[in-house]
Amino acid sequence: MAAAPPPVWPTPLATVQPANPFDAEKAAQALRKAMKGLGTDEATIIRILTTNCNAQRMEIEKVYKQMHGR
């Protein structure tokens, strides 16, 4: 049997720590605004991706898909 995969939730050794306070809807709206129209706002996208841990990014993805169907 293969070993269990590492945990998804943040651990003390994680590189990207969870954002506090965290609002998935606000982050999803900011991502949409950064990608909407001509060109992109790379700084906003990078800020959101690097300040939220993996579990939070997965929650943002879920909310984004619910809000925008993408």
PDB file of C-alpha atoms in Angstrom:
ATOM      1  CA  MET A   1       0.000   0.000   0.000  1.00  0.00           C
ATOM      2  CA  ALA A   2       1.093   3.532  -0.758  1.00  0.00           C
ATOM      3  CA  ALA A   3       1.531   6.098   1.966  1.00  0.00           C
ATOM      4  CA  ALA A   4      -1.293   8.533   2.637  1.00  0.00           C
ATOM      5  CA  PRO A   5      -1.013  11.892   0.836  1.00  0.00           C
ATOM      6  CA  PRO A   6       0.063  14.900   2.898  1.00  0.00           C
ATOM      7  CA  PRO A   7      -2.697  16.909   4.569  1.00  0.00           C
ATOM      8  CA  VAL A   8      -4.374  19.675   2.563  1.00  0.00           C
ATOM      9  CA  TRP A   9      -5.063  21.930   5.537  1.00  0.00           C
ATOM     10  CA  PRO A  10      -2.397  24.386   6.622  1.00  0.00           C
ATOM     11  CA  THR A  11       0.289  23.087   8.907  1.00  0.00           C
ATOM     12  CA  PRO A  12       2.842  25.067  10.918  1.00  0.00           C
ATOM     13  CA  LEU A  13       5.452  24.095   8.307  1.00  0.00           C
ATOM     14  CA  ALA A  14       3.441  25.337   5.315  1.00  0.00           C
ATOM     15  CA  THR A  15       5.054  28.032   3.180  1.00  0.00           C
ATOM     16  CA  VAL A  16       1.840  30.001   2.577  1.00  0.00           C
ATOM     17  CA  GLN A  17      -0.043  30.620   5.801  1.00  0.00           C
ATOM     18  CA  PRO A  18      -3.837  31.145   5.841  1.00  0.00           C
ATOM     19  CA  ALA A  19      -5.130  34.665   5.314  1.00  0.00           C
ATOM     20  CA  ASN A  20      -6.877  36.153   8.305  1.00  0.00           C
ATOM     21  CA  PRO A  21      -9.518  37.519   7.868  1.00  0.00           C
ATOM     22  CA  PHE A  22     -10.611  35.363   4.936  1.00  0.00           C
ATOM     23  CA  ASP A  23     -13.554  36.139   2.640  1.00  0.00           C
ATOM     24  CA  ALA A  24     -13.864  33.780  -0.337  1.00  0.00           C
ATOM     25  CA  GLU A  25     -16.575  35.883  -2.026  1.00  0.00           C
ATOM     26  CA  LYS A  26     -14.493  39.048  -1.878  1.00  0.00           C
ATOM     27  CA  ALA A  27     -11.456  37.212  -3.274  1.00  0.00           C
ATOM     28  CA  ALA A  28     -13.533  35.653  -6.085  1.00  0.00           C
ATOM     29  CA  GLN A  29     -14.927  39.071  -7.030  1.00  0.00           C
ATOM     30  CA  ALA A  30     -11.430  40.564  -7.037  1.00  0.00           C
ATOM     31  CA  LEU A  31     -10.186  37.755  -9.295  1.00  0.00           C
ATOM     32  CA  ARG A  32     -13.069  38.302 -11.722  1.00  0.00           C
ATOM     33  CA  LYS A  33     -12.411  42.039 -11.824  1.00  0.00           C
ATOM     34  CA  ALA A  34      -8.673  41.398 -12.391  1.00  0.00           C
ATOM     35  CA  MET A  35      -9.369  39.078 -15.347  1.00  0.00           C
ATOM     36  CA  LYS A  36     -12.358  40.877 -16.887  1.00  0.00           C
ATOM     37  CA  GLY A  37     -11.999  43.008 -19.984  1.00  0.00           C
ATOM     38  CA  LEU A  38      -8.906  43.773 -21.971  1.00  0.00           C
ATOM     39  CA  GLY A  39      -5.701  42.715 -20.245  1.00  0.00           C
ATOM     40  CA  THR A  40      -5.257  41.427 -16.730  1.00  0.00           C
ATOM     41  CA  ASP A  41      -4.243  42.839 -13.378  1.00  0.00           C
ATOM     42  CA  GLU A  42      -1.424  40.411 -12.627  1.00  0.00           C
ATOM     43  CA  ALA A  43      -0.571  42.038  -9.300  1.00  0.00           C
ATOM     44  CA  THR A  44      -4.052  41.337  -7.905  1.00  0.00           C
ATOM     45  CA  ILE A  45      -4.025  37.734  -9.104  1.00  0.00           C
ATOM     46  CA  ILE A  46      -0.574  37.108  -7.631  1.00  0.00           C
ATOM     47  CA  ARG A  47      -1.532  38.774  -4.334  1.00  0.00           C
ATOM     48  CA  ILE A  48      -4.624  36.571  -3.941  1.00  0.00           C
ATOM     49  CA  LEU A  49      -2.774  33.381  -4.865  1.00  0.00           C
ATOM     50  CA  THR A  50       0.176  34.026  -2.563  1.00  0.00           C
ATOM     51  CA  THR A  51      -1.680  35.263   0.518  1.00  0.00           C
ATOM     52  CA  ASN A  52      -4.168  32.391   0.778  1.00  0.00           C
ATOM     53  CA  CYS A  53      -3.263  28.812   1.698  1.00  0.00           C
ATOM     54  CA  ASN A  54      -4.239  25.882  -0.523  1.00  0.00           C
ATOM     55  CA  ALA A  55      -7.456  25.165   1.396  1.00  0.00           C
ATOM     56  CA  GLN A  56      -8.526  28.808   1.012  1.00  0.00           C
ATOM     57  CA  ARG A  57      -7.675  28.806  -2.702  1.00  0.00           C
ATOM     58  CA  MET A  58      -9.864  25.734  -3.162  1.00  0.00           C
ATOM     59  CA  GLU A  59     -12.723  27.558  -1.391  1.00  0.00           C
ATOM     60  CA  ILE A  60     -12.185  30.636  -3.611  1.00  0.00           C
ATOM     61  CA  GLU A  61     -12.315  28.378  -6.684  1.00  0.00           C
ATOM     62  CA  LYS A  62     -15.613  26.851  -5.530  1.00  0.00           C
ATOM     63  CA  VAL A  63     -17.177  30.261  -4.873  1.00  0.00           C
ATOM     64  CA  TYR A  64     -15.842  31.665  -8.182  1.00  0.00           C
ATOM     65  CA  LYS A  65     -17.418  28.790 -10.133  1.00  0.00           C
ATOM     66  CA  GLN A  66     -20.748  29.319  -8.333  1.00  0.00           C
ATOM     67  CA  MET A  67     -20.700  33.057  -9.004  1.00  0.00           C
ATOM     68  CA  HIS A  68     -19.533  33.017 -12.613  1.00  0.00           C
ATOM     69  CA  GLY A  69     -20.167  29.490 -13.877  1.00  0.00           C
ATOM     70  CA  ARG A  70     -16.532  29.067 -14.954  1.00  0.00           C
TER      71      ARG A  70
END
